[in-house]
CSV table of C-alpha atoms and ligand atoms in Angstrom, one decimal:
chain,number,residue,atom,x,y,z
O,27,UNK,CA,8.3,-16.5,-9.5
O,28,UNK,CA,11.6,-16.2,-7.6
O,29,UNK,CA,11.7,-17.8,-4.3
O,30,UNK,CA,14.8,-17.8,-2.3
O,31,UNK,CA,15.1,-20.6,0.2
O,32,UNK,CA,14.4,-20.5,3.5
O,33,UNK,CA,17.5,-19.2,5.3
O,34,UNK,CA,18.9,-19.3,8.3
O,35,UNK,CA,21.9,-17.6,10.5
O,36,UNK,CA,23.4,-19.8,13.2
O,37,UNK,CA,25.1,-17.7,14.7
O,38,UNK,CA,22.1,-15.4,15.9
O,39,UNK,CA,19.1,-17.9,15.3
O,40,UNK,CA,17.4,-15.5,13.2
O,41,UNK,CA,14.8,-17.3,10.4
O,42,UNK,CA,13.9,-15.4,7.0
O,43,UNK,CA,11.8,-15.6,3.8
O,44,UNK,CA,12.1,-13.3,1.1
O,45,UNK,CA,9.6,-14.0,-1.8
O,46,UNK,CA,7.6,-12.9,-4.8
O,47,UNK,CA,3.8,-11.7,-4.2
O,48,UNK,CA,1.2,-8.9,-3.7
O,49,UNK,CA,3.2,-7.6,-7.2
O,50,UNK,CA,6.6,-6.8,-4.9
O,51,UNK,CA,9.0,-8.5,-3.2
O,52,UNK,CA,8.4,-9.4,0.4
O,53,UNK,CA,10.7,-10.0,3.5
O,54,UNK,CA,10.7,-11.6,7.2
O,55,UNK,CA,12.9,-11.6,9.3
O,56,UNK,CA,12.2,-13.3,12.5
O,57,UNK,CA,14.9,-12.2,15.0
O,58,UNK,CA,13.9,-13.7,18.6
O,59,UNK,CA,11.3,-16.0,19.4
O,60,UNK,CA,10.3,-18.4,22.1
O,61,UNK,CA,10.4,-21.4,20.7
O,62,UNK,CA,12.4,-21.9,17.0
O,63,UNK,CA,10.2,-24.8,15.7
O,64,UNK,CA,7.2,-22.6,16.2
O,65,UNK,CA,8.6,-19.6,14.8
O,66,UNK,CA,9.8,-21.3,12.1
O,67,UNK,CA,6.2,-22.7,11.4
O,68,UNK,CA,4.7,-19.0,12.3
O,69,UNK,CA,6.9,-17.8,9.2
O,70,UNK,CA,5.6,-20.8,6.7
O,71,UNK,CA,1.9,-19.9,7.7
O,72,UNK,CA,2.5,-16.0,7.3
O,73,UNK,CA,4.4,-16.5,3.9
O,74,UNK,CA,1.5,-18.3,2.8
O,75,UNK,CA,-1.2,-16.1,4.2
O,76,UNK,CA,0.3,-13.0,2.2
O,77,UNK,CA,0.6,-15.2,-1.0
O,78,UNK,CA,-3.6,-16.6,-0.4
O,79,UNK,CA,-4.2,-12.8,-0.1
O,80,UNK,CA,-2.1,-12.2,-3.8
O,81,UNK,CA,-4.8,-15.6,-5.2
O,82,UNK,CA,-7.5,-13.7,-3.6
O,83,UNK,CA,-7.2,-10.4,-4.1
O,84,UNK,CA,-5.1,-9.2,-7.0
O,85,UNK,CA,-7.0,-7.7,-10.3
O,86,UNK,CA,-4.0,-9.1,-12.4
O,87,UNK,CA,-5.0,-12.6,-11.3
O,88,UNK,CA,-8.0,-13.6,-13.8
O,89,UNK,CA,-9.5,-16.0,-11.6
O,90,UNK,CA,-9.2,-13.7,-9.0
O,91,UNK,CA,-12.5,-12.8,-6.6
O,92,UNK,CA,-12.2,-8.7,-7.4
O,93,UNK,CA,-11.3,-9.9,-11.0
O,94,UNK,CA,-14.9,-11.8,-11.2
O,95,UNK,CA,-16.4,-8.6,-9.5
O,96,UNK,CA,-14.5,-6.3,-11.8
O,97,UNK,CA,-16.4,-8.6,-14.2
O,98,UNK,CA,-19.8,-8.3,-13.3
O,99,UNK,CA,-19.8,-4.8,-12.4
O,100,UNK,CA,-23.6,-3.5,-13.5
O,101,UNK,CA,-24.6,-6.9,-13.7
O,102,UNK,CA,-25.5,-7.8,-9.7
O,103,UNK,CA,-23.9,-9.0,-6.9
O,104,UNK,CA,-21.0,-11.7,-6.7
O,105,UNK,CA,-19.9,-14.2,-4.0
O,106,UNK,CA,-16.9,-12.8,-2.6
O,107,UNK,CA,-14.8,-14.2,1.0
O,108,UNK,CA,-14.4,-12.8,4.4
O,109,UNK,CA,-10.8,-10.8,3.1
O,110,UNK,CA,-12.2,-8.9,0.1
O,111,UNK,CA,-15.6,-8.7,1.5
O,112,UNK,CA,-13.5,-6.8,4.7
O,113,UNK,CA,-11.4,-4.4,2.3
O,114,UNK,CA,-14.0,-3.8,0.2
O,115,UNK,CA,-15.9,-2.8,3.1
O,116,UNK,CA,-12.9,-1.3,4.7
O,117,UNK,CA,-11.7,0.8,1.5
O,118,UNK,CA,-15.7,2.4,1.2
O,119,UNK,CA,-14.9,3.9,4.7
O,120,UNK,CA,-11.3,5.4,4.0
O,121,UNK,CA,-13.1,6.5,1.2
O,122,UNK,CA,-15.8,8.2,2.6
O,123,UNK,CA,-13.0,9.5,5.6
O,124,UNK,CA,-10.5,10.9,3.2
O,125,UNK,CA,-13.6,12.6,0.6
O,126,UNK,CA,-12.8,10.5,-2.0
O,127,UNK,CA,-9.2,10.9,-2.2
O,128,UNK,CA,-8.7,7.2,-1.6
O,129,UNK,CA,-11.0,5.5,-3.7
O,130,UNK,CA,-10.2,2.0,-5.0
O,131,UNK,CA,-12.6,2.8,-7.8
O,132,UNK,CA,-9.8,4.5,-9.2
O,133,UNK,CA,-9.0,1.3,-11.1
O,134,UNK,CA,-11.0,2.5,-14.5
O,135,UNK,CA,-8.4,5.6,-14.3
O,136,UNK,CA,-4.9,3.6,-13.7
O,137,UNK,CA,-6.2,0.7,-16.7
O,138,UNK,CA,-6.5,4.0,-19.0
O,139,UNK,CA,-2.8,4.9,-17.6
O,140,UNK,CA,-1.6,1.6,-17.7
O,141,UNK,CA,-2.3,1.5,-21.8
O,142,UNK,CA,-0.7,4.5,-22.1
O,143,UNK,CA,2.6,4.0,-20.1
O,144,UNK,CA,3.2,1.1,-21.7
O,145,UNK,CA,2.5,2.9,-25.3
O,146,UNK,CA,4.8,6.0,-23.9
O,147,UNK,CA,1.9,8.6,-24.5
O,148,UNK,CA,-0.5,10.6,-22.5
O,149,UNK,CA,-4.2,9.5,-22.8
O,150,UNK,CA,-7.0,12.8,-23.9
O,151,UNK,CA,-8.5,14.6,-21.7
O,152,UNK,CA,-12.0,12.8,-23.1
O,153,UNK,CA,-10.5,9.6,-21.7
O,154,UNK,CA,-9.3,10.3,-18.7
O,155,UNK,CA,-12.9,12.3,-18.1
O,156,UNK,CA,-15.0,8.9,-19.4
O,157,UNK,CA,-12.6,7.2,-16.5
O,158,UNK,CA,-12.9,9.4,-13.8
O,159,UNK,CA,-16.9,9.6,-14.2
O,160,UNK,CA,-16.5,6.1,-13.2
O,161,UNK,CA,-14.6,6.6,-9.9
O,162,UNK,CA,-17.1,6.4,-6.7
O,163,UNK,CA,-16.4,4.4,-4.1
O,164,UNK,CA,-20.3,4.7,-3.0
O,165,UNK,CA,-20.8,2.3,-5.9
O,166,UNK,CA,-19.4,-0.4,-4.1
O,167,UNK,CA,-22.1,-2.2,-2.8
O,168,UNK,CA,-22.0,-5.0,0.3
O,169,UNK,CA,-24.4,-7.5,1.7
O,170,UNK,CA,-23.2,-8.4,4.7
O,171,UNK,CA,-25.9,-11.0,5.0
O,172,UNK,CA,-25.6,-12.9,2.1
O,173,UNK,CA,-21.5,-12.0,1.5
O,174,UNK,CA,-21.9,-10.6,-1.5
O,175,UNK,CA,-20.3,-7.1,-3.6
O,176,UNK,CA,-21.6,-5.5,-6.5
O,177,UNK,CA,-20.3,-2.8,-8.6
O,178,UNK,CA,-23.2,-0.5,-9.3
O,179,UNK,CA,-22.3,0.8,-12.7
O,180,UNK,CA,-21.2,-1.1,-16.0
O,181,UNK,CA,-17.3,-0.1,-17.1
O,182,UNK,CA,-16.8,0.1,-12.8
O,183,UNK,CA,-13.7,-1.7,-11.1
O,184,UNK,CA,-11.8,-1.6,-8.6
O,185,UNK,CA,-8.5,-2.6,-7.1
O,186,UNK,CA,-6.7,-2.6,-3.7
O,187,UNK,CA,-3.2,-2.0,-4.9
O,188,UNK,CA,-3.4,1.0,-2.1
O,189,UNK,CA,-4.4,-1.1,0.9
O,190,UNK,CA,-4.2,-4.8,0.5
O,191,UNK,CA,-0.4,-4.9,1.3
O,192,UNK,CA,-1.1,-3.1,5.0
O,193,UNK,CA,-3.7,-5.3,5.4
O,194,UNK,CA,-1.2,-8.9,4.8
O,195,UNK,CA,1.2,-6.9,6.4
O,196,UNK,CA,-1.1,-6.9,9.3
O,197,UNK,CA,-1.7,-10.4,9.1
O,198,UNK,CA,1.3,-11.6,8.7
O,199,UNK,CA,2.3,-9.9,12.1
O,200,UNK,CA,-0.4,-11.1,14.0
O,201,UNK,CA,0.4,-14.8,12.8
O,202,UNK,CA,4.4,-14.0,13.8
O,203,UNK,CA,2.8,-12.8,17.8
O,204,UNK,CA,0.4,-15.8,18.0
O,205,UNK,CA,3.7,-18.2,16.9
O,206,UNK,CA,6.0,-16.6,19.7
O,207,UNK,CA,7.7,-14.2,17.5
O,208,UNK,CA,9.1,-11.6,20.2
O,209,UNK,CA,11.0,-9.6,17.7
O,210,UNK,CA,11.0,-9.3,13.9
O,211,UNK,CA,11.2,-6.9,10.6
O,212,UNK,CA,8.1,-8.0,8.2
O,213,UNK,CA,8.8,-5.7,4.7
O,214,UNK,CA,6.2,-6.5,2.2
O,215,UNK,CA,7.8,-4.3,-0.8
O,216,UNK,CA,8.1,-1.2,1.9
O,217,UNK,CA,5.3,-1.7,4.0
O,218,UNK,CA,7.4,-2.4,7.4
O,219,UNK,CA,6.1,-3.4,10.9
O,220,UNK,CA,8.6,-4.1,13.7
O,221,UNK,CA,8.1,-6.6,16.6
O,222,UNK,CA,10.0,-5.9,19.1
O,223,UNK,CA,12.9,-3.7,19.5
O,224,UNK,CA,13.9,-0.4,18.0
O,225,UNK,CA,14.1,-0.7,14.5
O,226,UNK,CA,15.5,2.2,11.9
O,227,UNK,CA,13.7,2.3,8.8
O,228,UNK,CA,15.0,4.6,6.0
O,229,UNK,CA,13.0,7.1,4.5
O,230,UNK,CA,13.8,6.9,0.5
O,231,UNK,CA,15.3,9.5,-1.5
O,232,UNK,CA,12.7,10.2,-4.5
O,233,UNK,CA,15.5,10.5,-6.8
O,234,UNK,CA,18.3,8.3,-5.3
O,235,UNK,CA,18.6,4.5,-6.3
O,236,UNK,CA,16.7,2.6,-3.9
O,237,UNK,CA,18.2,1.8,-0.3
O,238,UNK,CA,19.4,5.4,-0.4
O,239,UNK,CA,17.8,7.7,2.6
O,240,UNK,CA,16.8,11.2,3.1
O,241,UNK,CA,16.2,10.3,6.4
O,242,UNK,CA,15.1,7.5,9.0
O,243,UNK,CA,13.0,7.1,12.0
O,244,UNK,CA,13.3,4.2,14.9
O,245,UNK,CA,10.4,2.0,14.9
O,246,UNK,CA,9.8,-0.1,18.0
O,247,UNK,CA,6.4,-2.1,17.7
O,248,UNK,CA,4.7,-0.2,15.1
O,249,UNK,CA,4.8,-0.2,11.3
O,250,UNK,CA,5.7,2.5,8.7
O,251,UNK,CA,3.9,2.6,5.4
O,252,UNK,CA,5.0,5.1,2.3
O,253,UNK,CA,3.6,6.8,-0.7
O,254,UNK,CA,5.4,7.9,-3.1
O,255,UNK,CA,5.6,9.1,-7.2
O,256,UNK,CA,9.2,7.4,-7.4
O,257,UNK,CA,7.8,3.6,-6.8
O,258,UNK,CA,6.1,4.0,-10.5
O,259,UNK,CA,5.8,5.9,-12.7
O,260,UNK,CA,6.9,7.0,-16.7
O,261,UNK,CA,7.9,10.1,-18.6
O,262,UNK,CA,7.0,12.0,-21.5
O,263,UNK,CA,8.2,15.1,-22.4
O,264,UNK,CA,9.8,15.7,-19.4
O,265,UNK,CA,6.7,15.2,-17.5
O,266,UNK,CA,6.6,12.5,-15.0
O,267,UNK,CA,3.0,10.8,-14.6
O,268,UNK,CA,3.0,8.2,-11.8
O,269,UNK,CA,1.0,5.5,-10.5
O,270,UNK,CA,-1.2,7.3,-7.8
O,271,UNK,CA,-4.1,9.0,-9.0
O,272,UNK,CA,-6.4,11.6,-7.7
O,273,UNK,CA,-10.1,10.8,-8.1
O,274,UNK,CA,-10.9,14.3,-8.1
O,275,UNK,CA,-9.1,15.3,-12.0
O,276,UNK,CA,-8.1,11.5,-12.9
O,277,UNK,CA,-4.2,12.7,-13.3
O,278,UNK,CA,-1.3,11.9,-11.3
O,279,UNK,CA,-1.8,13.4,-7.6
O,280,UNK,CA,0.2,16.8,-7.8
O,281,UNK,CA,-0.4,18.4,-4.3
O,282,UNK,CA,3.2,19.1,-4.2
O,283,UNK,CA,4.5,16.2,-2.3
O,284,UNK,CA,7.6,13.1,-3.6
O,285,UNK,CA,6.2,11.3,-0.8
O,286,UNK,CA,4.3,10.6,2.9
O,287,UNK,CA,5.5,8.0,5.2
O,288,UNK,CA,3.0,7.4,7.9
O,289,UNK,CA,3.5,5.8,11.3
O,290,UNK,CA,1.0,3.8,13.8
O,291,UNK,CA,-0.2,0.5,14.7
O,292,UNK,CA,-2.3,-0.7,12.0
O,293,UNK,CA,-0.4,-1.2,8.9
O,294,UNK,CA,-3.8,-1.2,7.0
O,295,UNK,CA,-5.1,2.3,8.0
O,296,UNK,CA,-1.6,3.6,6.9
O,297,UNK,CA,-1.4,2.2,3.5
O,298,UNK,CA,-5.0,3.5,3.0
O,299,UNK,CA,-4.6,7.1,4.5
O,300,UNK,CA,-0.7,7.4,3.1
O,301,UNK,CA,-2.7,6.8,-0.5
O,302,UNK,CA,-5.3,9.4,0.7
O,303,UNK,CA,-2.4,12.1,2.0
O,304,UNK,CA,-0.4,11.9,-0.7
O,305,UNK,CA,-3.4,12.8,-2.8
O,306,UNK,CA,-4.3,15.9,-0.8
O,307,UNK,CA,-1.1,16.8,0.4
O,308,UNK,CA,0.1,18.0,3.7
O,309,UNK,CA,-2.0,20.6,4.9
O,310,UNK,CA,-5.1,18.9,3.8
O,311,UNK,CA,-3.9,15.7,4.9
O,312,UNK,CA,-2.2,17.3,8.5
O,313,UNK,CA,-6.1,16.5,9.9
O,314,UNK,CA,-7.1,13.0,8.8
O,315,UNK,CA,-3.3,12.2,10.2
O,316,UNK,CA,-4.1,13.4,13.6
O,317,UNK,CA,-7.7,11.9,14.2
O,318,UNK,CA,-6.3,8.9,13.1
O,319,UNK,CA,-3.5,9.3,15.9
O,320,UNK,CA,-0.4,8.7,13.4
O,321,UNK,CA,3.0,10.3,12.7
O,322,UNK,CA,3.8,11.6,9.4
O,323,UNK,CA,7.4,12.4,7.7
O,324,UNK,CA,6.6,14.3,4.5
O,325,UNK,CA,9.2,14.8,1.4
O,326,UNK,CA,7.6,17.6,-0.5
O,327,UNK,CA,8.5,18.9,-4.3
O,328,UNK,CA,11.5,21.4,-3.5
O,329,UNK,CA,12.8,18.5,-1.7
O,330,UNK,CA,12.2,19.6,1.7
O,331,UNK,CA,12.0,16.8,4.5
O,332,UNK,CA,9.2,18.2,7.6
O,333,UNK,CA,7.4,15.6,10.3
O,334,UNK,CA,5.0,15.2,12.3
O,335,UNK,CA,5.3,16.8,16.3
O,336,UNK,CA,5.4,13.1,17.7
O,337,UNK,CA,8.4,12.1,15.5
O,338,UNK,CA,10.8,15.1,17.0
O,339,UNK,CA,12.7,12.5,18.9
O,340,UNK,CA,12.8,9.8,16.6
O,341,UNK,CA,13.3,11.4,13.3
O,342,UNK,CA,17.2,11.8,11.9
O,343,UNK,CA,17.2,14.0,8.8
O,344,UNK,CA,20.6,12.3,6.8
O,345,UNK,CA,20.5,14.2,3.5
O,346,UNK,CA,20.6,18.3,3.8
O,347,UNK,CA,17.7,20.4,2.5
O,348,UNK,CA,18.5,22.1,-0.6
L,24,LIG,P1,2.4,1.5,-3.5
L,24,LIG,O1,1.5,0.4,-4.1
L,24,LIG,O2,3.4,2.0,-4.4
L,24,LIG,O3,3.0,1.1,-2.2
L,24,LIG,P2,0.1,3.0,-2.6
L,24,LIG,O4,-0.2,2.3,-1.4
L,24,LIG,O5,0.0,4.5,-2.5
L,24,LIG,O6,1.5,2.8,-3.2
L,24,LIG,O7,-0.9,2.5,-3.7
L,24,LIG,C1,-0.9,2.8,-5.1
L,24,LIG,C2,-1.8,1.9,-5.8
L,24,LIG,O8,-3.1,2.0,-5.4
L,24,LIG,C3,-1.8,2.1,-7.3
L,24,LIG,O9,-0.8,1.3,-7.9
L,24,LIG,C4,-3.2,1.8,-7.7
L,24,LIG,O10,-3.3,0.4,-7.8
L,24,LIG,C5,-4.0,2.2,-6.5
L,24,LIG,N1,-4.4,3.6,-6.5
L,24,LIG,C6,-4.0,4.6,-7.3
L,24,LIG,N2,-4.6,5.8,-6.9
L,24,LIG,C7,-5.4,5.5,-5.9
L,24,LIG,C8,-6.3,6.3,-5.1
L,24,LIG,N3,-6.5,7.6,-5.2
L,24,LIG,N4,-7.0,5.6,-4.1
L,24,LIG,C9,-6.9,4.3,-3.9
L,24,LIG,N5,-6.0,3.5,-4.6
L,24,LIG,C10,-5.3,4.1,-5.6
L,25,LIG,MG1,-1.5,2.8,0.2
């Protein structure tokens, strides 16, 4: 685990961390404040809140509580705490919201793809159908009164690779507000929230080396969450297959979009429903976006960069269409 030291600039006071957890690399930059002790403490607390959520939470961690649930699915309920009990719960009802599109239960599917990716082949169709028969989000069952989640069916698991980073991202603002912070840039491996004043955040080029930007938006107070087949993904034959799978066929979602960046308050609801619209694509996606009140910029197949009506003003397109 790499962990750069604490650093700070003297000449504007600002404090960062940039670390290793939640499987990406994580960054916070704490740019004003009220008081520098504080916010110095704020930024300790949040870098260890994200990295209790990674102990917590992660299915690559054995000891894990969704790697013991993962465990016992079809064999009765575990013990689990107040975080996964929350996303667990919270996932079930982006779930049900997006029709299944987000569905954490999507973990039997990306194991089978993991295998294969790292073999350089595509699994059968037989597999991929024995996966995706296990894929329900329904299946997750909670007992709010005794804390507890169960995994209905044997072979079930789940994973919150598509929300648990909103959620710390979340957290790790609300620790930065309650420590002072009156402006800072929290990026936890591309989920961004701004404190504070206007922020631009650039919206990557699928194909382009990362840092490179089709286009960014100004971000004052909010947070900006992105889904895209460039973050992971493997080729054979010419055919890319990438990390974010649709629960409906058990392949790589291919509803014609490189990528949806979604804008609002709650980093949590946009890593869950930028999962969920990247599945379905724009025009099926175009409705959840607006009942949940967010802006969308969407990079679809041929390239071509369109947003949301809210984002007119905000929105610089820097790289042409084609
Ligand atoms: P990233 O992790 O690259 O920021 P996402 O938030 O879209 O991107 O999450 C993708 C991760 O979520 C995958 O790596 C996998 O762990 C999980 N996942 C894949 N497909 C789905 C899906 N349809 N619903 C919920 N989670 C998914
Ligand atoms: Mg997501």
């Amino acid at each position: 685990m790499q962990k750069l030291p604490d650093q700070t600039n003297q000449n504007t006071g600002a404090i960062e961390t940039v670390f290793t957890s939640l499987g990406t690399t994580n960054r916070i930059q704490v740019l004003s404040y009220r008081d520098r002790t504080a916010a110095k403490a704020a930024l300790k607390r949040a870098e260890a809140r994200v990295r209790e959520l990674h102990d917590n939470l992660s299915v690559f961690q054995p000891e894990s509580e969704l790697s013991l649930l993962n465990a016992s699915a079809g064999c009765g309920g575990v013990p689990v705490g107040k975080d996964a009990f929350a996303l667990l719960s919270e996932s079930r009802r982006y779930s049900a919201m997006s029709g299944g599109a987000f569905s954490i239960t999507t973990r039997a599917l990306s194991a089978l793809w993991e295998i294969h990716a790292r073999c350089g082949t595509v699994p059968l169709r037989s597999e991929v159908e024995h996966a995706r028969a296990l894929v329900d989000d329904q299946d997750i069952l909670l007992d709010q009164e005794a804390q507890t989640a169960e995994l209905r069916r044997f072979g079930q698991s789940v994973d919150l690779g598509g929300i648990a980073k909103g959620f710390a991202a979340d957290e790790v603002r609300n620790i930065l507000l309650d420590g002072g912070v009156t402006e800072a840039l929290i990026n936890l491996g591309g989920t961004i929230c701004v404190i504070g004043g206007v922020k631009h955040v650039g919206i990557q080029h699928p194909d382009s080396v990362t840092g490179i930007a089709m286009g960014r938006i100004s971000l004052t107070d909010a947070c900006a969450v992105t889904s895209g087949d460039y973050e992971r993904f493997y080729e054979v034959d010419g055919t890319r297959y990438h990390h974010i799978l649709d629960p409906r066929t058990g392949y790589p979602a291919a509803s014609g979009l490189r990528s949806v960046t979604l804008i609002g308050q709650s980093a949590l609801a946009l890593d869950a429903l930028s999962t969920a619209v990247f599945v379905l694509g724009a025009e099926a996606g175009l409705p959840l976006i607006r009942k949940a009140g967010l802006e969308a910029v969407f990079v679809t197949n041929d390239m071509n960069v369109f947003c949301s009506e809210g984002l007119r003003g905000s929105f610089e397109l820097l790289v042409s269409a084609p």
